[in-house]
Short mmCIF file of C-alpha atoms in Angstrom, two decimals:
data_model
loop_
_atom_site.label_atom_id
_atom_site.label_comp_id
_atom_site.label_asym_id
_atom_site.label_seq_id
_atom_site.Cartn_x
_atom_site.Cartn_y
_atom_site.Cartn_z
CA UNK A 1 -114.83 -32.93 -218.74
CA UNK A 2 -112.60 -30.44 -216.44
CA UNK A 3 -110.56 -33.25 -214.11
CA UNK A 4 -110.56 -32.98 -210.49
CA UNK A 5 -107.28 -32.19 -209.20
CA UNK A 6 -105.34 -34.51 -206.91
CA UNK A 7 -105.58 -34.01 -202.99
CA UNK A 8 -102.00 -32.61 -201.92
CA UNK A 9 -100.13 -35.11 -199.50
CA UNK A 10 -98.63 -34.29 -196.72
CA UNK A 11 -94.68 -35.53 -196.77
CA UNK A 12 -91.61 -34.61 -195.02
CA UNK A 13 -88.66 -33.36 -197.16
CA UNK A 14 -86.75 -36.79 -196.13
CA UNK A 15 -89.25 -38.66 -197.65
CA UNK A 16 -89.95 -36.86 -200.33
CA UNK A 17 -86.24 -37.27 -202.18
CA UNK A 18 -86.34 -40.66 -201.70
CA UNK A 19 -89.58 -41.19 -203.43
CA UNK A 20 -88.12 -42.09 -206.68
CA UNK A 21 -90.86 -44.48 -207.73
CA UNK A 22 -93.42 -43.28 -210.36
CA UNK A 23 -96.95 -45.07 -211.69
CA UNK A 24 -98.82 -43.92 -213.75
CA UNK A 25 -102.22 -44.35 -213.76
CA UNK A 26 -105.32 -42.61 -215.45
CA UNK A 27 -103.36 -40.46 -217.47
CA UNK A 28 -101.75 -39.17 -214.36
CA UNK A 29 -98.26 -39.15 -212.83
CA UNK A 30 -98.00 -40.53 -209.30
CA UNK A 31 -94.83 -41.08 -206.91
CA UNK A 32 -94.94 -43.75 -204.67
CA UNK A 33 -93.03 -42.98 -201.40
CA UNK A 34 -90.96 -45.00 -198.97
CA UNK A 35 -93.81 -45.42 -196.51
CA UNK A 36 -96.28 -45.89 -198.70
CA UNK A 37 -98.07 -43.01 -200.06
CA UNK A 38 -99.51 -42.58 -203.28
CA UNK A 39 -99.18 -38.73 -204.41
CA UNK A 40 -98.91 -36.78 -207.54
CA UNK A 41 -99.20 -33.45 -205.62
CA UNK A 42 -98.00 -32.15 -202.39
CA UNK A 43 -98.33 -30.20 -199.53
CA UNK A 44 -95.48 -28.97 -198.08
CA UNK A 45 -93.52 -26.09 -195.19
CA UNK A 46 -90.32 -25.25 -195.61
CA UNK A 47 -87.88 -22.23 -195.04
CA UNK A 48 -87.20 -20.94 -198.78
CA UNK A 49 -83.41 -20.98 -197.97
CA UNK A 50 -82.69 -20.04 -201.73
CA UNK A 51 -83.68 -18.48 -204.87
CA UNK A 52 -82.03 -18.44 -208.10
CA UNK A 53 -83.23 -17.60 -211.74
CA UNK A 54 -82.26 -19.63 -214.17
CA UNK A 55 -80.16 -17.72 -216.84
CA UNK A 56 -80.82 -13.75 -217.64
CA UNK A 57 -84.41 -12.66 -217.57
CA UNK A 58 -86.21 -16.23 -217.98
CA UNK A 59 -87.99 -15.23 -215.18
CA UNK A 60 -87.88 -19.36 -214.22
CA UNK A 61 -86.71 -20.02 -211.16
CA UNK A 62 -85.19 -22.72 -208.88
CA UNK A 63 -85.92 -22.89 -204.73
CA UNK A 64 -83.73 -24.47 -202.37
CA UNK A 65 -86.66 -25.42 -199.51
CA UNK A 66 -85.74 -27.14 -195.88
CA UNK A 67 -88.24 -28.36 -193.80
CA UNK A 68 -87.10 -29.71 -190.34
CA UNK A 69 -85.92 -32.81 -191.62
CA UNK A 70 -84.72 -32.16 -195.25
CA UNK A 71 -84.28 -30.35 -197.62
CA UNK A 72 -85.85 -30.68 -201.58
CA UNK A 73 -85.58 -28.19 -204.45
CA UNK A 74 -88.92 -26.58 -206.65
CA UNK A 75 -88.91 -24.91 -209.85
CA UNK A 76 -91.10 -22.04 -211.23
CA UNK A 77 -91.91 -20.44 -214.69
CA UNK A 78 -94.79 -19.02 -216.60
CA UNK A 79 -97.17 -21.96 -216.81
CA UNK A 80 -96.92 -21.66 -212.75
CA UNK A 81 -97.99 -17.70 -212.42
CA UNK A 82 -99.39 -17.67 -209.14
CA UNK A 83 -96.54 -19.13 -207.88
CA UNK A 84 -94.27 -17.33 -209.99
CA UNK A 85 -95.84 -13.67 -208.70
CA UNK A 86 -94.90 -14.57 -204.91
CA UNK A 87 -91.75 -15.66 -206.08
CA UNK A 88 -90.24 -12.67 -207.55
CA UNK A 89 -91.04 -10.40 -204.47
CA UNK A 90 -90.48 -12.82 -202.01
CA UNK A 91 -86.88 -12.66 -200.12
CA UNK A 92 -85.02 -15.53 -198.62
CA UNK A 93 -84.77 -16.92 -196.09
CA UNK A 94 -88.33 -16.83 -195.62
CA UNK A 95 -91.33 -19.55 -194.66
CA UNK A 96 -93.54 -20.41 -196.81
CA UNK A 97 -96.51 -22.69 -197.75
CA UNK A 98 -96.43 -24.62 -201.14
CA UNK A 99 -98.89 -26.88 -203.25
CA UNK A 100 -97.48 -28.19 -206.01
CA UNK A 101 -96.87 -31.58 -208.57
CA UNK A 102 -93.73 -34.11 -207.82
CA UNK A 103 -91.48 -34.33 -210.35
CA UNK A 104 -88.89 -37.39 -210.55
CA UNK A 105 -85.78 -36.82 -213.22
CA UNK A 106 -83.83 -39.18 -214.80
CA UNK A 107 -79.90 -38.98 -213.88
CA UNK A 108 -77.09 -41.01 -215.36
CA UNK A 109 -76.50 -42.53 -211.47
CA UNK A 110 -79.44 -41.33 -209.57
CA UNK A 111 -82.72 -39.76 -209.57
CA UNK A 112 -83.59 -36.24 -208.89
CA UNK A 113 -87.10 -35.70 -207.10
CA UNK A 114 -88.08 -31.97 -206.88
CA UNK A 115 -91.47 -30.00 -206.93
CA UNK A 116 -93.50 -27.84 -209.59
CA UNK A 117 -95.14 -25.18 -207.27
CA UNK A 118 -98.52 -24.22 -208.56
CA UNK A 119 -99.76 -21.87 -204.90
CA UNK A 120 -96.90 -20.51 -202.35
CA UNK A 121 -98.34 -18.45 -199.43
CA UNK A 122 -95.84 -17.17 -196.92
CA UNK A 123 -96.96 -18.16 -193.50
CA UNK A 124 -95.40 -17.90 -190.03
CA UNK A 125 -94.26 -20.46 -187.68
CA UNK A 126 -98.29 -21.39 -185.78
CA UNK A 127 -98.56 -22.75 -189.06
CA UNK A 128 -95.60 -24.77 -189.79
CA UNK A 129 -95.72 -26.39 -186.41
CA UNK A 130 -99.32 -27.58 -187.23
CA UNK A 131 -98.10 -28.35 -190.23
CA UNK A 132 -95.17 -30.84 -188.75
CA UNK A 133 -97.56 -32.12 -186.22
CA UNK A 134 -100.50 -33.15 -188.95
CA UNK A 135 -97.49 -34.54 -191.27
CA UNK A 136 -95.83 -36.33 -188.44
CA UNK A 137 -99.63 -38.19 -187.78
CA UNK A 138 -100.27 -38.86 -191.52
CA UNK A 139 -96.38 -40.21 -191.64
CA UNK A 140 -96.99 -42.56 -188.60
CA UNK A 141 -100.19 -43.88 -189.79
CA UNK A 142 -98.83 -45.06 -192.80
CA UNK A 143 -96.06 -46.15 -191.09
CA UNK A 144 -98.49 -48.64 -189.10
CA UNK A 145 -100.13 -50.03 -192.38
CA UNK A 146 -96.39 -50.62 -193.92
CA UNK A 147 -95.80 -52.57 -190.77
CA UNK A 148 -98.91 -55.08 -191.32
CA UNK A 149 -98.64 -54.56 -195.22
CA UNK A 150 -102.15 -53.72 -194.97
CA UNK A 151 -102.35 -52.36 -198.75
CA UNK A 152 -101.56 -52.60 -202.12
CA UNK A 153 -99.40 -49.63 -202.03
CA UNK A 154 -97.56 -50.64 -199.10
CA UNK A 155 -96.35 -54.26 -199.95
CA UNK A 156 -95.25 -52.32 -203.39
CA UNK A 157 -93.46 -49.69 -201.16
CA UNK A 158 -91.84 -52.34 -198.62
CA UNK A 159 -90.66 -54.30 -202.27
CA UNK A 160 -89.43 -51.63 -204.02
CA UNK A 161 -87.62 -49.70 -201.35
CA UNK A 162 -87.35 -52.04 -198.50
CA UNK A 163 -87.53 -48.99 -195.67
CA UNK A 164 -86.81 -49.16 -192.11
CA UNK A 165 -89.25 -48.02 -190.68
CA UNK A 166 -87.58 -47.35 -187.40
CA UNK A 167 -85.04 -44.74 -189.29
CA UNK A 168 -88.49 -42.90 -190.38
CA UNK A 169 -89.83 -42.81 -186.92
CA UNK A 170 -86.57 -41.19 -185.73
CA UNK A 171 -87.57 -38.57 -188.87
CA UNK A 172 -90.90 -37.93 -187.15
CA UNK A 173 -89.47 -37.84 -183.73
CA UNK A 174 -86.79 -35.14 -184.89
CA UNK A 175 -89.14 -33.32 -186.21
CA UNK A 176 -91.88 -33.15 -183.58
CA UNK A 177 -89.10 -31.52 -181.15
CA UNK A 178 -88.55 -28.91 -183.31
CA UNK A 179 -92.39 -27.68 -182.23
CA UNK A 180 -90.91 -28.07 -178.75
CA UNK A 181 -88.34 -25.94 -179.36
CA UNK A 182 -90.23 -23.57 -181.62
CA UNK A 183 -92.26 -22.55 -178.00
CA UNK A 184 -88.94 -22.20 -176.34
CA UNK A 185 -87.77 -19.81 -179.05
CA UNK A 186 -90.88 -17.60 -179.03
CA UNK A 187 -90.17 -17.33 -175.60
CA UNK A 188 -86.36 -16.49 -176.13
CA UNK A 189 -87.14 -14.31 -178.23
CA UNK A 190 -89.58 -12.04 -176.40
CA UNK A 191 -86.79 -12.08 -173.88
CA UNK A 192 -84.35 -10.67 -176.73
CA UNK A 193 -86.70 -7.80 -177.62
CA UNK A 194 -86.84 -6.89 -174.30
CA UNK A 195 -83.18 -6.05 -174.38
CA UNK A 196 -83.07 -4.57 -177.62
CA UNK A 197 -80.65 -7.63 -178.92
CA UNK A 198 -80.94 -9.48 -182.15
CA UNK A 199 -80.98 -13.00 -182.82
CA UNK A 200 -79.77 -15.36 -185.54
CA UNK A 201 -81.00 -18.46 -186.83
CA UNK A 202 -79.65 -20.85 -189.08
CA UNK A 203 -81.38 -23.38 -190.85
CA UNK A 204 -79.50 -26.77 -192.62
CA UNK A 205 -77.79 -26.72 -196.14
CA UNK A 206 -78.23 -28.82 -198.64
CA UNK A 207 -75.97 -30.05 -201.38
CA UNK A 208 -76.88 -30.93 -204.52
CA UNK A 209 -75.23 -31.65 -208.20
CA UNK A 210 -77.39 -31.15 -211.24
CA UNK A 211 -75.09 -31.46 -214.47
CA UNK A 212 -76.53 -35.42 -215.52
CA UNK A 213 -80.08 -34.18 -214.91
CA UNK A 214 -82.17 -33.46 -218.40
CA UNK A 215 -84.49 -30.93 -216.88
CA UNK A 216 -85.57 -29.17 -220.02
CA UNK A 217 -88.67 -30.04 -219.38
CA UNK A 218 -89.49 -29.10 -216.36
CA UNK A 219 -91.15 -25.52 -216.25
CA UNK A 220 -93.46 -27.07 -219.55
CA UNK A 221 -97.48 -27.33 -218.26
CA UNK A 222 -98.47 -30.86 -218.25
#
């Protein structure tokens, strides 16, 4: 019997890292998140701020993604080869589209949340702002049921992290005005080619330390 794959959630980067609570159920590996969702896979758009391989000629590699409130790190190797194909050609910084499993580590202080791509599509910036506006409504709604406890997942979500939910409606407000400003800069930037200028961006860092994480595991197909 060929099993039907998990539907990819829809979570913001600042979510996402926090979301250090698994369950397993059904033979399958799922993440419970701060307001309450249940996902083993996700959907996600970020800026690919970073690409590095890991050691000489693995051809596995680790992305350093920000989306406009976060940023969260994926890794790639053989078992993922669609993902991997895009990868190798694909320069940084670039936006992209990716589907892939959560993945929660073990530390010796803290837990490391980061994403197995399996699909990564580069897309352009129509998309990620429909992509931050559809996140930002799936977000609020379960933001709503937290507030009335009005499942299962979210009385276990409200007990195990204790959220407030006010600091994740500041996340969705944040990043609902970066569509707003995404219009402005179209607009800014029509203006630039006009007089033959160029423009930079820049786009948040993120640190991270990875020497107590066991992660030799983590380009192995499940």
């Amino acid at each position: 019997m060929i099993r039907k794959r998990e539907v990819a959630k829809r979570v913001f980067a600042y979510e996402l890292v926090r979301s250090t609570h698994q369950i397993e159920e059904g033979g399958l590996k799922y993440v419970l998140t701060p307001t309450g969702e249940r996902a083993n896979r996700i959907f996600s758009v970020a800026v690919l701020l970073d690409k590095e391989e890991i050691g000489a000629d693995t051809n596995q590699w680790r992305l350093r993604l920000s989306d406009p409130t976060g940023s969260f790190y994926a890794y790639v190797g053989e078992y993922q080869p669609e993902a991997l194909e895009i990868v190798a050609d694909i320069d940084v910084p670039e936006l992209i589209a990716v589907v892939g499993k959560i993945r929660v580590f073990e530390g010796l202080s803290k837990r490391l949340v980061s994403v197995r791509p399996e699909n990564i599509a580069v897309v352009d910036i129509p998309v990620r702002d429909y992509w931050v506006i559809e996140t930002a409504k799936k977000t609020f709604e379960r933001i709503k049921v937290m507030e009335k406890e009005g499942s299962e997942d979210a009385k276990l979500a409200k007990q195990i992290y204790n959220p407030d939910l006010n600091e994740y409606k500041e996340m969705i407000r944040k990043a609902l005005e970066t569509v707003k400003e995404d219009f402005e800069i179209v607009e800014e930037i029509e203006k630039v080619k006009e007089e033959e200028e160029e423009e930079e961006f820049e786009f948040p860092g993120f640190e991270f330390e990875e020497e107590d994480f066991d992660l030799s595991d983590i380009f192995e197909e499940e």
